[in-house]
GROMACS .gro file of C-alpha atoms in nm:
model
  316
    1UNK     CA    1  -1.756  -1.629   5.841
    2UNK     CA    2  -1.626  -1.949   5.755
    3UNK     CA    3  -1.635  -1.938   5.365
    4UNK     CA    4  -1.693  -2.348   5.361
    5UNK     CA    5  -2.040  -2.373   5.562
    6UNK     CA    6  -2.277  -2.646   5.524
    7UNK     CA    7  -2.555  -2.630   5.286
    8UNK     CA    8  -2.861  -2.862   5.276
    9UNK     CA    9  -3.102  -2.882   5.001
   10UNK     CA   10  -3.445  -2.967   5.103
   11UNK     CA   11  -3.684  -3.098   4.839
   12UNK     CA   12  -4.063  -3.203   4.891
   13UNK     CA   13  -4.182  -3.480   4.670
   14UNK     CA   14  -4.519  -3.604   4.602
   15UNK     CA   15  -4.542  -3.860   4.329
   16UNK     CA   16  -4.227  -3.718   4.153
   17UNK     CA   17  -4.106  -4.062   4.026
   18UNK     CA   18  -4.068  -3.911   3.683
   19UNK     CA   19  -3.809  -3.636   3.767
   20UNK     CA   20  -3.626  -3.764   4.059
   21UNK     CA   21  -3.326  -3.935   3.871
   22UNK     CA   22  -3.306  -3.621   3.684
   23UNK     CA   23  -3.327  -3.383   3.995
   24UNK     CA   24  -3.052  -3.583   4.174
   25UNK     CA   25  -2.866  -3.558   3.867
   26UNK     CA   26  -2.854  -3.190   3.825
   27UNK     CA   27  -2.818  -3.122   4.188
   28UNK     CA   28  -2.530  -3.346   4.228
   29UNK     CA   29  -2.349  -3.164   3.992
   30UNK     CA   30  -2.413  -2.859   4.136
   31UNK     CA   31  -2.325  -2.921   4.482
   32UNK     CA   32  -2.017  -3.122   4.368
   33UNK     CA   33  -1.912  -2.813   4.149
   34UNK     CA   34  -1.968  -2.583   4.462
   35UNK     CA   35  -1.763  -2.800   4.697
   36UNK     CA   36  -1.485  -2.826   4.442
   37UNK     CA   37  -1.459  -2.433   4.436
   38UNK     CA   38  -1.476  -2.445   4.822
   39UNK     CA   39  -1.792  -2.246   4.825
   40UNK     CA   40  -1.966  -2.473   5.041
   41UNK     CA   41  -1.844  -2.791   5.285
   42UNK     CA   42  -1.810  -3.126   5.172
   43UNK     CA   43  -2.059  -3.211   5.423
   44UNK     CA   44  -2.328  -3.059   5.215
   45UNK     CA   45  -2.614  -3.253   5.121
   46UNK     CA   46  -2.948  -3.315   4.931
   47UNK     CA   47  -3.280  -3.419   5.114
   48UNK     CA   48  -3.569  -3.539   4.963
   49UNK     CA   49  -3.891  -3.533   5.160
   50UNK     CA   50  -4.146  -3.797   5.040
   51UNK     CA   51  -4.502  -3.664   5.145
   52UNK     CA   52  -4.691  -3.975   5.139
   53UNK     CA   53  -4.630  -4.026   4.753
   54UNK     CA   54  -4.831  -4.301   4.614
   55UNK     CA   55  -4.599  -4.385   4.333
   56UNK     CA   56  -4.237  -4.529   4.357
   57UNK     CA   57  -4.101  -4.167   4.488
   58UNK     CA   58  -3.989  -4.342   4.797
   59UNK     CA   59  -3.836  -4.661   4.661
   60UNK     CA   60  -3.634  -4.421   4.429
   61UNK     CA   61  -3.520  -4.199   4.701
   62UNK     CA   62  -3.402  -4.506   4.901
   63UNK     CA   63  -3.215  -4.606   4.564
   64UNK     CA   64  -3.035  -4.272   4.526
   65UNK     CA   65  -2.958  -4.262   4.903
   66UNK     CA   66  -2.768  -4.586   4.841
   67UNK     CA   67  -2.597  -4.487   4.544
   68UNK     CA   68  -2.503  -4.136   4.598
   69UNK     CA   69  -2.358  -4.026   4.904
   70UNK     CA   70  -2.481  -3.648   4.882
   71UNK     CA   71  -2.861  -3.816   4.891
   72UNK     CA   72  -3.051  -3.828   5.214
   73UNK     CA   73  -3.416  -3.886   5.265
   74UNK     CA   74  -3.719  -3.819   5.476
   75UNK     CA   75  -4.029  -4.034   5.461
   76UNK     CA   76  -4.357  -3.909   5.616
   77UNK     CA   77  -4.607  -4.136   5.752
   78UNK     CA   78  -4.868  -4.008   5.526
   79UNK     CA   79  -4.958  -3.716   5.304
   80UNK     CA   80  -4.949  -3.388   5.495
   81UNK     CA   81  -4.933  -3.121   5.224
   82UNK     CA   82  -4.646  -2.948   5.046
   83UNK     CA   83  -4.627  -2.669   5.316
   84UNK     CA   84  -4.610  -2.941   5.623
   85UNK     CA   85  -4.355  -3.156   5.412
   86UNK     CA   86  -4.127  -2.857   5.356
   87UNK     CA   87  -4.143  -2.814   5.731
   88UNK     CA   88  -4.075  -3.154   5.800
   89UNK     CA   89  -3.735  -3.129   5.589
   90UNK     CA   90  -3.668  -2.814   5.730
   91UNK     CA   91  -3.660  -2.916   6.063
   92UNK     CA   92  -3.504  -3.232   6.046
   93UNK     CA   93  -3.212  -3.130   5.870
   94UNK     CA   94  -3.159  -2.774   6.049
   95UNK     CA   95  -2.911  -2.932   6.333
   96UNK     CA   96  -2.687  -3.075   6.067
   97UNK     CA   97  -2.658  -2.769   5.790
   98UNK     CA   98  -2.545  -2.390   5.839
   99UNK     CA   99  -2.800  -2.274   5.580
  100UNK     CA  100  -3.088  -2.460   5.381
  101UNK     CA  101  -3.249  -2.375   5.037
  102UNK     CA  102  -3.552  -2.547   4.977
  103UNK     CA  103  -3.681  -2.570   4.632
  104UNK     CA  104  -3.922  -2.781   4.418
  105UNK     CA  105  -3.846  -3.143   4.285
  106UNK     CA  106  -3.978  -3.067   3.923
  107UNK     CA  107  -3.653  -2.823   3.835
  108UNK     CA  108  -3.877  -2.530   3.752
  109UNK     CA  109  -3.656  -2.352   3.998
  110UNK     CA  110  -3.357  -2.263   3.817
  111UNK     CA  111  -3.059  -2.472   4.010
  112UNK     CA  112  -2.799  -2.250   3.890
  113UNK     CA  113  -2.942  -1.953   4.132
  114UNK     CA  114  -2.801  -2.158   4.427
  115UNK     CA  115  -2.436  -1.994   4.376
  116UNK     CA  116  -2.623  -1.633   4.426
  117UNK     CA  117  -2.831  -1.761   4.736
  118UNK     CA  118  -2.491  -1.885   4.901
  119UNK     CA  119  -2.328  -1.571   4.799
  120UNK     CA  120  -2.581  -1.373   4.964
  121UNK     CA  121  -2.575  -1.580   5.281
  122UNK     CA  122  -2.179  -1.510   5.342
  123UNK     CA  123  -2.278  -1.116   5.287
  124UNK     CA  124  -2.471  -1.178   5.598
  125UNK     CA  125  -2.813  -1.255   5.499
  126UNK     CA  126  -3.019  -1.498   5.712
  127UNK     CA  127  -3.295  -1.516   5.450
  128UNK     CA  128  -3.272  -1.527   5.065
  129UNK     CA  129  -3.594  -1.516   4.838
  130UNK     CA  130  -3.604  -1.682   4.501
  131UNK     CA  131  -3.818  -1.416   4.275
  132UNK     CA  132  -3.915  -1.536   3.936
  133UNK     CA  133  -3.791  -1.259   3.681
  134UNK     CA  134  -4.103  -1.320   3.466
  135UNK     CA  135  -4.429  -1.538   3.435
  136UNK     CA  136  -4.360  -1.628   3.030
  137UNK     CA  137  -4.420  -1.967   3.079
  138UNK     CA  138  -4.746  -1.945   3.264
  139UNK     CA  139  -5.100  -1.924   3.108
  140UNK     CA  140  -5.298  -1.597   3.081
  141UNK     CA  141  -5.517  -1.734   3.361
  142UNK     CA  142  -5.245  -1.856   3.592
  143UNK     CA  143  -5.050  -1.529   3.532
  144UNK     CA  144  -5.366  -1.323   3.623
  145UNK     CA  145  -5.446  -1.505   3.897
  146UNK     CA  146  -5.118  -1.517   4.062
  147UNK     CA  147  -5.058  -1.132   4.040
  148UNK     CA  148  -5.401  -1.087   4.159
  149UNK     CA  149  -5.327  -1.322   4.464
  150UNK     CA  150  -5.003  -1.127   4.555
  151UNK     CA  151  -5.165  -0.800   4.520
  152UNK     CA  152  -5.451  -0.886   4.745
  153UNK     CA  153  -5.251  -1.045   4.984
  154UNK     CA  154  -5.047  -0.689   4.997
  155UNK     CA  155  -5.402  -0.481   5.019
  156UNK     CA  156  -5.525  -0.726   5.324
  157UNK     CA  157  -5.178  -0.640   5.511
  158UNK     CA  158  -4.984  -0.950   5.468
  159UNK     CA  159  -4.597  -0.903   5.440
  160UNK     CA  160  -4.543  -1.121   5.161
  161UNK     CA  161  -4.246  -1.100   4.863
  162UNK     CA  162  -4.394  -1.055   4.542
  163UNK     CA  163  -4.357  -1.349   4.286
  164UNK     CA  164  -4.201  -1.557   4.539
  165UNK     CA  165  -4.304  -1.936   4.608
  166UNK     CA  166  -4.094  -2.166   4.820
  167UNK     CA  167  -3.773  -2.108   4.654
  168UNK     CA  168  -3.555  -1.971   4.930
  169UNK     CA  169  -3.255  -1.975   5.169
  170UNK     CA  170  -3.265  -1.978   5.533
  171UNK     CA  171  -2.952  -1.987   5.781
  172UNK     CA  172  -2.966  -2.191   6.080
  173UNK     CA  173  -3.055  -1.897   6.290
  174UNK     CA  174  -3.350  -1.826   6.083
  175UNK     CA  175  -3.464  -2.186   6.095
  176UNK     CA  176  -3.460  -2.187   6.499
  177UNK     CA  177  -3.683  -1.922   6.501
  178UNK     CA  178  -3.916  -2.073   6.249
  179UNK     CA  179  -3.956  -2.353   6.501
  180UNK     CA  180  -4.126  -2.128   6.730
  181UNK     CA  181  -4.400  -2.058   6.537
  182UNK     CA  182  -4.656  -2.301   6.628
  183UNK     CA  183  -4.993  -2.257   6.362
  184UNK     CA  184  -5.127  -2.576   6.215
  185UNK     CA  185  -5.255  -2.357   5.905
  186UNK     CA  186  -4.903  -2.334   5.740
  187UNK     CA  187  -4.841  -2.062   5.488
  188UNK     CA  188  -4.451  -2.052   5.496
  189UNK     CA  189  -4.450  -1.770   5.238
  190UNK     CA  190  -4.632  -1.536   5.504
  191UNK     CA  191  -4.432  -1.670   5.783
  192UNK     CA  192  -4.090  -1.629   5.676
  193UNK     CA  193  -4.086  -1.259   5.655
  194UNK     CA  194  -4.242  -1.245   6.000
  195UNK     CA  195  -3.882  -1.362   6.136
  196UNK     CA  196  -3.702  -1.032   6.038
  197UNK     CA  197  -3.340  -1.076   6.020
  198UNK     CA  198  -3.103  -0.936   5.721
  199UNK     CA  199  -3.279  -1.034   5.371
  200UNK     CA  200  -3.246  -1.018   5.014
  201UNK     CA  201  -3.372  -1.142   4.683
  202UNK     CA  202  -3.229  -1.341   4.400
  203UNK     CA  203  -3.407  -1.309   4.074
  204UNK     CA  204  -3.426  -1.634   3.833
  205UNK     CA  205  -3.631  -1.768   3.540
  206UNK     CA  206  -3.880  -2.040   3.635
  207UNK     CA  207  -3.859  -2.330   3.370
  208UNK     CA  208  -4.109  -2.572   3.243
  209UNK     CA  209  -4.147  -2.900   3.444
  210UNK     CA  210  -3.877  -3.144   3.339
  211UNK     CA  211  -4.141  -3.414   3.343
  212UNK     CA  212  -4.499  -3.533   3.493
  213UNK     CA  213  -4.794  -3.335   3.565
  214UNK     CA  214  -4.853  -3.004   3.822
  215UNK     CA  215  -4.921  -3.101   4.174
  216UNK     CA  216  -5.116  -2.793   4.190
  217UNK     CA  217  -5.452  -2.786   3.987
  218UNK     CA  218  -5.650  -2.513   4.007
  219UNK     CA  219  -5.869  -2.614   4.324
  220UNK     CA  220  -5.549  -2.673   4.520
  221UNK     CA  221  -5.415  -2.331   4.436
  222UNK     CA  222  -5.744  -2.167   4.540
  223UNK     CA  223  -5.734  -2.375   4.874
  224UNK     CA  224  -5.384  -2.265   4.909
  225UNK     CA  225  -5.450  -1.875   4.865
  226UNK     CA  226  -5.752  -1.875   5.070
  227UNK     CA  227  -5.555  -2.048   5.340
  228UNK     CA  228  -5.295  -1.787   5.309
  229UNK     CA  229  -5.537  -1.503   5.329
  230UNK     CA  230  -5.737  -1.642   5.643
  231UNK     CA  231  -5.425  -1.753   5.816
  232UNK     CA  232  -5.246  -1.383   5.809
  233UNK     CA  233  -5.529  -1.127   5.787
  234UNK     CA  234  -5.857  -1.067   5.977
  235UNK     CA  235  -5.942  -0.776   5.718
  236UNK     CA  236  -6.222  -1.044   5.537
  237UNK     CA  237  -6.408  -1.033   5.885
  238UNK     CA  238  -6.386  -0.644   5.887
  239UNK     CA  239  -6.473  -0.625   5.523
  240UNK     CA  240  -6.784  -0.867   5.609
  241UNK     CA  241  -6.865  -0.585   5.860
  242UNK     CA  242  -6.830  -0.298   5.636
  243UNK     CA  243  -7.030  -0.454   5.361
  244UNK     CA  244  -7.315  -0.528   5.619
  245UNK     CA  245  -7.315  -0.192   5.715
  246UNK     CA  246  -7.333  -0.070   5.365
  247UNK     CA  247  -7.599  -0.309   5.237
  248UNK     CA  248  -7.803  -0.235   5.577
  249UNK     CA  249  -7.785   0.130   5.480
  250UNK     CA  250  -7.889   0.040   5.097
  251UNK     CA  251  -8.182  -0.172   5.239
  252UNK     CA  252  -8.305   0.142   5.421
  253UNK     CA  253  -8.304   0.337   5.121
  254UNK     CA  254  -8.449   0.025   4.923
  255UNK     CA  255  -8.735   0.003   5.191
  256UNK     CA  256  -8.842   0.357   5.172
  257UNK     CA  257  -8.848   0.322   4.778
  258UNK     CA  258  -9.051  -0.004   4.793
  259UNK     CA  259  -9.276   0.119   5.044
  260UNK     CA  260  -9.344   0.458   4.829
  261UNK     CA  261  -9.424   0.219   4.545
  262UNK     CA  262  -9.628  -0.019   4.737
  263UNK     CA  263  -9.855   0.260   4.866
  264UNK     CA  264  -9.887   0.454   4.520
  265UNK     CA  265 -10.015   0.106   4.403
  266UNK     CA  266  -9.735   0.049   4.153
  267UNK     CA  267  -9.662  -0.313   4.301
  268UNK     CA  268  -9.829  -0.642   4.368
  269UNK     CA  269  -9.899  -0.738   4.712
  270UNK     CA  270  -9.608  -0.921   4.876
  271UNK     CA  271  -9.370  -0.816   4.623
  272UNK     CA  272  -9.205  -0.553   4.863
  273UNK     CA  273  -9.148  -0.786   5.153
  274UNK     CA  274  -8.995  -1.075   4.921
  275UNK     CA  275  -8.743  -0.833   4.756
  276UNK     CA  276  -8.634  -0.667   5.068
  277UNK     CA  277  -8.571  -1.004   5.271
  278UNK     CA  278  -8.414  -1.163   4.955
  279UNK     CA  279  -8.221  -0.910   4.824
  280UNK     CA  280  -8.087  -0.742   5.143
  281UNK     CA  281  -8.061  -1.030   5.387
  282UNK     CA  282  -8.000  -1.350   5.233
  283UNK     CA  283  -7.679  -1.310   5.034
  284UNK     CA  284  -7.541  -1.114   5.343
  285UNK     CA  285  -7.594  -1.387   5.562
  286UNK     CA  286  -7.452  -1.643   5.354
  287UNK     CA  287  -7.139  -1.430   5.293
  288UNK     CA  288  -7.106  -1.355   5.658
  289UNK     CA  289  -7.153  -1.697   5.796
  290UNK     CA  290  -6.887  -1.854   5.518
  291UNK     CA  291  -6.642  -1.625   5.618
  292UNK     CA  292  -6.680  -1.634   5.980
  293UNK     CA  293  -6.704  -2.003   5.956
  294UNK     CA  294  -6.373  -2.024   5.802
  295UNK     CA  295  -6.206  -1.860   6.082
  296UNK     CA  296  -6.394  -2.062   6.342
  297UNK     CA  297  -6.224  -2.380   6.122
  298UNK     CA  298  -5.904  -2.209   6.175
  299UNK     CA  299  -5.942  -2.168   6.545
  300UNK     CA  300  -6.080  -2.522   6.575
  301UNK     CA  301  -5.755  -2.688   6.386
  302UNK     CA  302  -5.533  -2.458   6.588
  303UNK     CA  303  -5.683  -2.537   6.926
  304UNK     CA  304  -5.644  -2.929   6.867
  305UNK     CA  305  -5.233  -2.881   6.807
  306UNK     CA  306  -5.211  -3.194   6.632
  307UNK     CA  307  -4.843  -3.255   6.474
  308UNK     CA  308  -4.771  -3.116   6.131
  309UNK     CA  309  -4.600  -3.402   6.025
  310UNK     CA  310  -4.488  -3.736   6.141
  311UNK     CA  311  -4.154  -3.858   5.994
  312UNK     CA  312  -4.151  -4.233   5.942
  313UNK     CA  313  -3.795  -4.277   5.837
  314UNK     CA  314  -3.467  -4.063   5.802
  315UNK     CA  315  -3.221  -4.178   5.567
  316UNK     CA  316  -2.874  -4.001   5.653
   0.00000   0.00000   0.00000
């Protein structure tokens, strides 16, 4: 294999005006160093994907493109979310690169790990996952919920790499296979392992944000987690079925108990019927309706087959 393959870095951006200059500076230094060592081709680039930002993110990307030959830019027509923006970048550049590394714009992903990603690629890996070595920078709540999410996904049968976000390397071959996955509800952390091919991991320490605020508050994190679960596992529906059977069995036992108390005169008239109907049926119906409705909503979105993103401009 040619030891000087083309590397592209894909960086999704949403309202990242505070960090872009520093991010470009650090990534330029890293790419220049690797090019000088002949670890990657001089044709290697970094691509910032503007996900419909409301601040000066796109003007800054244009400015960086004009002043820095290593910087390219992709501008989406509107905000489509992190996963769609990431996919847009990957699909836009896959024809120009031999390997692509995706990372966040906030510099929490350690840029020094890029060397190890590329080494794994030259060893024959088509996919290399960046895995956090620790969560010391997280709050107790975030650490607890994140670990719970990965364990739940494993429990539900989803093949997902523990403590891996979207810091990963993919070869051109892997990206070509990724293009064949047509689902609208994107959860790349679950999709990429389905591709197969030889893979490995690189551990790194995740840093604090260089500047700005997190674009994943609790509500978005919960929605993202739920999308991941419902996009890759039907076990929640099976759990509802099992729960329904369990509650139905309990309700039969409670029915016998309530009838006994009714006929022995230890209850007020009408109490038995109300308790049985509310306790045994109401909660189960709401739960079942919610879970099944979520899956129906996913089917509805998939059948529309709308484009996952629209590229308005590509600065190359």
